mmCIF file of C-alpha atoms in Angstrom:
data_model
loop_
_atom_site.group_PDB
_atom_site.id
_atom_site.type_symbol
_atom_site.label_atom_id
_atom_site.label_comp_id
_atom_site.label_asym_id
_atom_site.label_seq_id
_atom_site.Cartn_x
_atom_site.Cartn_y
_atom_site.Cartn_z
ATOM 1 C CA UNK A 5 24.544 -23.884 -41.756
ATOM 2 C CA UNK A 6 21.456 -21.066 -40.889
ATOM 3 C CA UNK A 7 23.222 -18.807 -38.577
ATOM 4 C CA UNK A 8 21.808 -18.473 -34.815
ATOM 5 C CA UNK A 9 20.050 -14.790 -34.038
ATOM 6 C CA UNK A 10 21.553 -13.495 -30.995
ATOM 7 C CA UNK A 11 19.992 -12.409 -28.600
ATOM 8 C CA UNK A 12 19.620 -8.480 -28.789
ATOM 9 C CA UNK A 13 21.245 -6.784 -25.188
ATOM 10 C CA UNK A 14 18.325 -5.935 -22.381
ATOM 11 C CA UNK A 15 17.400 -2.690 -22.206
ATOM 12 C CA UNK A 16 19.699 -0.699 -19.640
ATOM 13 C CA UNK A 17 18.251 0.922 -16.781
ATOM 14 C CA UNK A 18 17.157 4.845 -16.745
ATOM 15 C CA UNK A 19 19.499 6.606 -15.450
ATOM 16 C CA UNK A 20 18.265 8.334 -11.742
ATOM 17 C CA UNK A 21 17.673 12.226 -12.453
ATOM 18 C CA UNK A 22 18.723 14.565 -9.512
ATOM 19 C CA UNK A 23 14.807 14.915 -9.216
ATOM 20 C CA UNK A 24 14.981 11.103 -8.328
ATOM 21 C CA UNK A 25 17.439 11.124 -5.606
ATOM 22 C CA UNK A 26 15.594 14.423 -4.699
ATOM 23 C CA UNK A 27 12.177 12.206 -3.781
ATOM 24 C CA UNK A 28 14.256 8.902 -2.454
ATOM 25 C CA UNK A 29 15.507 11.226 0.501
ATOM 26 C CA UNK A 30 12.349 13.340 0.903
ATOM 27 C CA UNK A 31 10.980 9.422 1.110
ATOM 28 C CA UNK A 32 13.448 8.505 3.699
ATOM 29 C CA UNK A 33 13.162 11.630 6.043
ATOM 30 C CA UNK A 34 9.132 11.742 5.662
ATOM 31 C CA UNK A 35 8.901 7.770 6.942
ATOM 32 C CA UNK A 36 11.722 8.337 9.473
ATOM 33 C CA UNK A 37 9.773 11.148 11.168
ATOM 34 C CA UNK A 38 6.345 9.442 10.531
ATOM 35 C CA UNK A 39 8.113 6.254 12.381
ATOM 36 C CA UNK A 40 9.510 8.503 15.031
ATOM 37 C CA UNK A 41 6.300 10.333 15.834
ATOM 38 C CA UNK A 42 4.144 6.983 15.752
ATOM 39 C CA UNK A 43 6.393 5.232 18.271
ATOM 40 C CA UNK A 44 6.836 7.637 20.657
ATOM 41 C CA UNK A 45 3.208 9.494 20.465
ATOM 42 C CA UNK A 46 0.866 6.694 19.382
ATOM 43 C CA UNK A 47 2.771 3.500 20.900
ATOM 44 C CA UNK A 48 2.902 1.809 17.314
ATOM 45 C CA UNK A 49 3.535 -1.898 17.347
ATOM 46 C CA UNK A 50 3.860 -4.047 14.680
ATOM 47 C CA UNK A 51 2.969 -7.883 14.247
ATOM 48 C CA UNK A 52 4.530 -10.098 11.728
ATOM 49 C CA UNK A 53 7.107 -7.634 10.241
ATOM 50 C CA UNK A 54 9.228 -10.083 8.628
ATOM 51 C CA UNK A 55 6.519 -11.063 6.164
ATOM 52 C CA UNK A 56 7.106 -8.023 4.465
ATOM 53 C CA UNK A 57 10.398 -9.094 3.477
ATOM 54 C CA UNK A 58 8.953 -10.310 0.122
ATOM 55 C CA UNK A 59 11.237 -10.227 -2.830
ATOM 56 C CA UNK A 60 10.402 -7.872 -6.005
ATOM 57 C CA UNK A 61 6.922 -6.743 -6.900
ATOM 58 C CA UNK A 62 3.600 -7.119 -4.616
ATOM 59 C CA UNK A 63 0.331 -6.126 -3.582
ATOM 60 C CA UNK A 64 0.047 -4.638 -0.130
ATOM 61 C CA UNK A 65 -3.777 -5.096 0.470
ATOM 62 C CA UNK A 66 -4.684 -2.948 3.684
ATOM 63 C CA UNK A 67 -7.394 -2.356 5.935
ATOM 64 C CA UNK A 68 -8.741 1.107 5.863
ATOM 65 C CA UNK A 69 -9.837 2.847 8.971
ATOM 66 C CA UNK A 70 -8.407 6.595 8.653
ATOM 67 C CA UNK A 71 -6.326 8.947 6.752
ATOM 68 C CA UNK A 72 -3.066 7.578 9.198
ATOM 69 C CA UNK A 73 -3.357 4.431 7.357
ATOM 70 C CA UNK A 74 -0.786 5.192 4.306
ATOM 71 C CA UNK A 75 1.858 6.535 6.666
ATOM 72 C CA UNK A 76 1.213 3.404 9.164
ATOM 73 C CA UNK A 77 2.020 1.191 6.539
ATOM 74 C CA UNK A 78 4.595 3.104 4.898
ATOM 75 C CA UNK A 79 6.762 3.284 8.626
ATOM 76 C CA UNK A 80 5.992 -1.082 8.693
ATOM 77 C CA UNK A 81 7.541 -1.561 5.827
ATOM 78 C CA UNK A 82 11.550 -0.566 5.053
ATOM 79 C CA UNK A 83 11.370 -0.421 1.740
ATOM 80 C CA UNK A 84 10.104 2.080 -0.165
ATOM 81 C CA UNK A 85 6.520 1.649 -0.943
ATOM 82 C CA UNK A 86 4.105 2.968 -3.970
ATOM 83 C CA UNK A 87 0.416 4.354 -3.087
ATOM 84 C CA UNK A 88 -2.599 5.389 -5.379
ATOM 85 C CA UNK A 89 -3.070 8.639 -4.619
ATOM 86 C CA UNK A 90 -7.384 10.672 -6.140
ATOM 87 C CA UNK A 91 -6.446 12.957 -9.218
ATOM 88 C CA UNK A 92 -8.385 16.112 -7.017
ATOM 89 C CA UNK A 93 -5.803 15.484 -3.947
ATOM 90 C CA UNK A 94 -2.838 16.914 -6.756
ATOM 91 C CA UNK A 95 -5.139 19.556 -7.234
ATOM 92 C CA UNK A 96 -4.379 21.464 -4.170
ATOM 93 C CA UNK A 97 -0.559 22.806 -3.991
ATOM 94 C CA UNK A 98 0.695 21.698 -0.456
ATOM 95 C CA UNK A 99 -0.151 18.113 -0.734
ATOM 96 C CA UNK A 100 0.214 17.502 -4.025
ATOM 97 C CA UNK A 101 3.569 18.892 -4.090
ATOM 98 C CA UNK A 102 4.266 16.819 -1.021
ATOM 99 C CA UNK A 103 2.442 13.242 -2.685
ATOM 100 C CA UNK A 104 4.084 14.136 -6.269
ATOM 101 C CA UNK A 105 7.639 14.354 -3.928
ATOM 102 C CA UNK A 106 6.026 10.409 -2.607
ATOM 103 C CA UNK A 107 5.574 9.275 -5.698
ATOM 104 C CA UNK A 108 2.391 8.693 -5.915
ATOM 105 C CA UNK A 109 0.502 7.136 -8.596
ATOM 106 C CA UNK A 110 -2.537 9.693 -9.707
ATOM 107 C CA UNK A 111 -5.803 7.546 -9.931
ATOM 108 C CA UNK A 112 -8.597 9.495 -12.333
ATOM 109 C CA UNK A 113 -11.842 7.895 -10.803
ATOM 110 C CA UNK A 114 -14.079 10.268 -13.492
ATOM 111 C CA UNK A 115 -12.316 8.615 -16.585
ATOM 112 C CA UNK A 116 -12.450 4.675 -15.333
ATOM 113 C CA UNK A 117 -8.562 5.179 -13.415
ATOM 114 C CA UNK A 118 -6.991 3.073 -16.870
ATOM 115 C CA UNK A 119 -4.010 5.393 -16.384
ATOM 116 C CA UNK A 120 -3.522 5.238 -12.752
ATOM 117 C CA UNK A 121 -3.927 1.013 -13.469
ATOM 118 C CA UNK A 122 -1.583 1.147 -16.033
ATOM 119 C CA UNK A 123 0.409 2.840 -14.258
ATOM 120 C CA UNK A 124 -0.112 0.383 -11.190
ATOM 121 C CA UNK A 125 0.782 -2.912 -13.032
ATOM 122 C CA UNK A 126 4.019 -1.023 -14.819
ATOM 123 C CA UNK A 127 5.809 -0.491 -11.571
ATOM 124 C CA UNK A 128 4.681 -3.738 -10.234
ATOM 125 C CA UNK A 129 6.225 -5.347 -12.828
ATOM 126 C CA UNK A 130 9.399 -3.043 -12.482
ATOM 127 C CA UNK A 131 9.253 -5.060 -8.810
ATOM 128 C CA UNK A 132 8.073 -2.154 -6.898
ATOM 129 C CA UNK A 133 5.583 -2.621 -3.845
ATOM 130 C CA UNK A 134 2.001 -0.802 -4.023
ATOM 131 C CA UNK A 135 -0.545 -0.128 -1.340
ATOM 132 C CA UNK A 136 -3.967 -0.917 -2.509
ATOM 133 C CA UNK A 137 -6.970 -0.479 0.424
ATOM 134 C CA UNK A 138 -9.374 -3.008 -1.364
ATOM 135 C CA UNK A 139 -13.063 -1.642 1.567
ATOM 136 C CA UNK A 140 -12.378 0.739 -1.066
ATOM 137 C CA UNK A 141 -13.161 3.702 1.596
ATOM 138 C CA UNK A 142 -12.587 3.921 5.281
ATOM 139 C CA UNK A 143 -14.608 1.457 7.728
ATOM 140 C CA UNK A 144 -17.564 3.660 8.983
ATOM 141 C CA UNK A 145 -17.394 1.369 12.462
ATOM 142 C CA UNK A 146 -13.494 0.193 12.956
ATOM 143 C CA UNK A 147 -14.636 -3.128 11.268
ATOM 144 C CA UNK A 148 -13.348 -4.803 7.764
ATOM 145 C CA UNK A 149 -15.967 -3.883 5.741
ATOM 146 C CA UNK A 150 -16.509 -6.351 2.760
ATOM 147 C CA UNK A 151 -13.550 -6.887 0.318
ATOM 148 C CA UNK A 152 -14.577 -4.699 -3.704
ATOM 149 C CA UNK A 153 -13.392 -6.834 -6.204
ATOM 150 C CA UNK A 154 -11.800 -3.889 -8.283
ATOM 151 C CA UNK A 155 -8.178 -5.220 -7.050
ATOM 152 C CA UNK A 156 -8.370 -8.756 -8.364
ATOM 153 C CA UNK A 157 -7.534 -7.674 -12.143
ATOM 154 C CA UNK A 158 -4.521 -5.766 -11.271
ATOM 155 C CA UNK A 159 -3.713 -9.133 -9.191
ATOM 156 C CA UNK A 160 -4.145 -11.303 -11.563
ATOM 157 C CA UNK A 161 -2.316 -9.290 -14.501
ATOM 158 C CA UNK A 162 1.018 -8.598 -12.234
ATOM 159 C CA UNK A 163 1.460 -12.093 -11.122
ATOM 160 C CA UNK A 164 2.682 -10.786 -7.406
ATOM 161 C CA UNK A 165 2.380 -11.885 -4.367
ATOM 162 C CA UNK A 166 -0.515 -10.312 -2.310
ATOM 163 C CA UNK A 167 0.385 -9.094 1.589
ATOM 164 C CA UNK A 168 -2.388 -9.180 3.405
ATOM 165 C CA UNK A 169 -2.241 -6.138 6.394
ATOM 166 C CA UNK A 170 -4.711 -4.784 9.380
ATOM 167 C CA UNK A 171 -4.304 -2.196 11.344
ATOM 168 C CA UNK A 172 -6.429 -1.190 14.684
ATOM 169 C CA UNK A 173 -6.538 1.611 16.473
ATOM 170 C CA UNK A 174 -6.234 3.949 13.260
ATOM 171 C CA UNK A 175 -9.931 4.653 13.639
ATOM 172 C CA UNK A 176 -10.474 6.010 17.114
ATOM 173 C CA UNK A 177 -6.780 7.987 16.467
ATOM 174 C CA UNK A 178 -8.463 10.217 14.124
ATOM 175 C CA UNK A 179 -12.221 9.291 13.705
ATOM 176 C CA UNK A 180 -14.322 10.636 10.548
ATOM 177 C CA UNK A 181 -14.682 14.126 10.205
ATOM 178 C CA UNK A 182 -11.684 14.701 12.801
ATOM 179 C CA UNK A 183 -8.806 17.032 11.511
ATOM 180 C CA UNK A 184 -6.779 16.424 14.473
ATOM 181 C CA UNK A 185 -4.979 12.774 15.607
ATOM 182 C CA UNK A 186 -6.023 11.799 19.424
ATOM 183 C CA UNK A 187 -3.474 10.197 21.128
ATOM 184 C CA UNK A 188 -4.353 6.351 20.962
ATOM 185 C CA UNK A 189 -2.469 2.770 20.868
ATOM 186 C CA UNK A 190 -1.934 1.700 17.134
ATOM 187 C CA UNK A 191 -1.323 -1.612 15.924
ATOM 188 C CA UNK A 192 -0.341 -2.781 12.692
ATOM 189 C CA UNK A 193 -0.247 -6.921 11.388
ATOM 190 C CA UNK A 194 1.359 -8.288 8.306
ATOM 191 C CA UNK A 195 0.309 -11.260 7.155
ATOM 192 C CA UNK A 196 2.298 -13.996 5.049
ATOM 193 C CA UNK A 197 1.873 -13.432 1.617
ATOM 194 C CA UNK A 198 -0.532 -14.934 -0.777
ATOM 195 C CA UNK A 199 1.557 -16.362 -3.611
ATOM 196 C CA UNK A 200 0.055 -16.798 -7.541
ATOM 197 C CA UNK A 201 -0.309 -20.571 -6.934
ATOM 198 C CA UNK A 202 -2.647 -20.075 -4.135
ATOM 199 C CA UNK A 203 -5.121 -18.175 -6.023
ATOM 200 C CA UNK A 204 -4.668 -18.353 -9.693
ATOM 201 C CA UNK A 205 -7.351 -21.062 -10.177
ATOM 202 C CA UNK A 206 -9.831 -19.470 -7.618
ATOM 203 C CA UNK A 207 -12.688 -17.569 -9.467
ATOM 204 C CA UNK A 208 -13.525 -14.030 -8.115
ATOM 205 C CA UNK A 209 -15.729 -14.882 -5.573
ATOM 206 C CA UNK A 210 -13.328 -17.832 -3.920
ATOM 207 C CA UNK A 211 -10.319 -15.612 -4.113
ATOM 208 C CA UNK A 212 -12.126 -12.474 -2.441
ATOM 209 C CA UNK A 213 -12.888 -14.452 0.024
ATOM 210 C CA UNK A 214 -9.130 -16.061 0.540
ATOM 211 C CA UNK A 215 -7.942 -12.353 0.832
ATOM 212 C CA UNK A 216 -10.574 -11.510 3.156
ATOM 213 C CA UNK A 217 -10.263 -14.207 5.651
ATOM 214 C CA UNK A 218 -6.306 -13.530 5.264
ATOM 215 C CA UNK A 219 -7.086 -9.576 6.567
ATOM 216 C CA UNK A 220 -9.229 -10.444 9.049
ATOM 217 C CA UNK A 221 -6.664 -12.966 10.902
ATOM 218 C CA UNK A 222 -3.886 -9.764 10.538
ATOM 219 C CA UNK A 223 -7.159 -7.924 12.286
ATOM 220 C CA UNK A 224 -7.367 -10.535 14.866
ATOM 221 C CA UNK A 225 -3.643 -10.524 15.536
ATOM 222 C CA UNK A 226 -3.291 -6.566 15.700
ATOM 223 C CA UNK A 227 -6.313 -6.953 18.549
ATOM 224 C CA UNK A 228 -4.673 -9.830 20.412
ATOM 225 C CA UNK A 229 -1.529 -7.371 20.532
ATOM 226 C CA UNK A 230 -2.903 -5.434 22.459
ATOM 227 C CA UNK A 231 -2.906 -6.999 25.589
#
């Protein structure tokens, strides 16, 4: 009788350095504060917060309106989240101390970002949550500017869910060229997610568009908040 190959053991999980449980509570106090700050000083609400309860790895695909937006959606969600972070913002020592501390994935736009998409899909498949903002710059007018199809790849290849999130408010807070926050209502909305089924036969064009329509009811639904 041919004898049955058994199946070799899973890998065990790394072991957490002291330089990991260093960055989970540098995590935890920067979003408590953040949360603290945008509550009390910039009246942050949040619509739809139990749709980020999604199990294991996903896309969180934001509007962008300002440099706030990271920290907005970092305070919305509770768990912690994963950004994509320009290779030249580790270049200067303050905040790229602080964003290496985050986590943050470095994203070399020079040298095509492979690494930084590696990188991406790695911890999405280790079930982590990343925030990609797919205007692929801030809105020059407050608006949704027209969806860049460089996140549908990464999409595709992960097999997550996509979470579909708007914020308003962001862009009068601290307009363009603005170093310092005004004081002004913000409003984040989290959408329900966009599972593989709904979009794994769409071509690039249809499933842009899915995404996009999905953002701009969370950007409806932050606005209607406001009253």
């Amino acid at each position: 009788m041919e004898k049955t190959k058994s199946a070799k053991p899973g890998k065990p999980p790394a072991r957490l350095t002291a330089y990991d449980h260093v960055k989970t509570a540098f995590y935890h106090t920067v979003r408590l504060t953040s949360r603290l700050v945008c509550v009390f000083v910039f009246d942050l609400r949040c619509v739809g917060r139990s749709n980020t309860e999604v199990e294991g790895g996903a896309l969180i695909l934001s509007t962008h309106q300002s440099h706030l937006d990271p920290v907005l959606i970092g305070v919305t969600f509770n768990e912690r989240l994963n950004y994509l972070a320009r290779r030249s913002l580790f270049k200067n020592r303050i905040f790229g101390t602080v964003i290496s501390l985050l986590d943050a994935i470095e994203l070399d736009r020079d040298r095509s970002g492979l690494a930084g998409l590696k990188e991406t899909l790695l911890r999405l498949r280790r079930g982590k949550k990343v925030l990609i903002f797919p205007e692929g710059t801030r809105t020059p007018d407050g608006n949704i500017a027209p969806l860049k199809p460089g996140f549908l790849s990464v999409a595709r290849r992960s097999g997550v869910p996509l979470i579909p999130v708007a914020i308003t408010g962001a862009f009068e807070a601290l307009p363009r060229g603005s170093s310092r926050p005004l004081r002004y209502p913000l409003r984040v909305a989290v959408g329900p997610a966009i599972h593989v089924a709904e979009f794994s036969e769409l071509d690039d064009t249809a499933m842009l568009q899915l995404v996009q329509s999905r953002m701009e009811e969370c950007y409806r639904q932050a606005q209607a908040s406001r009253v």
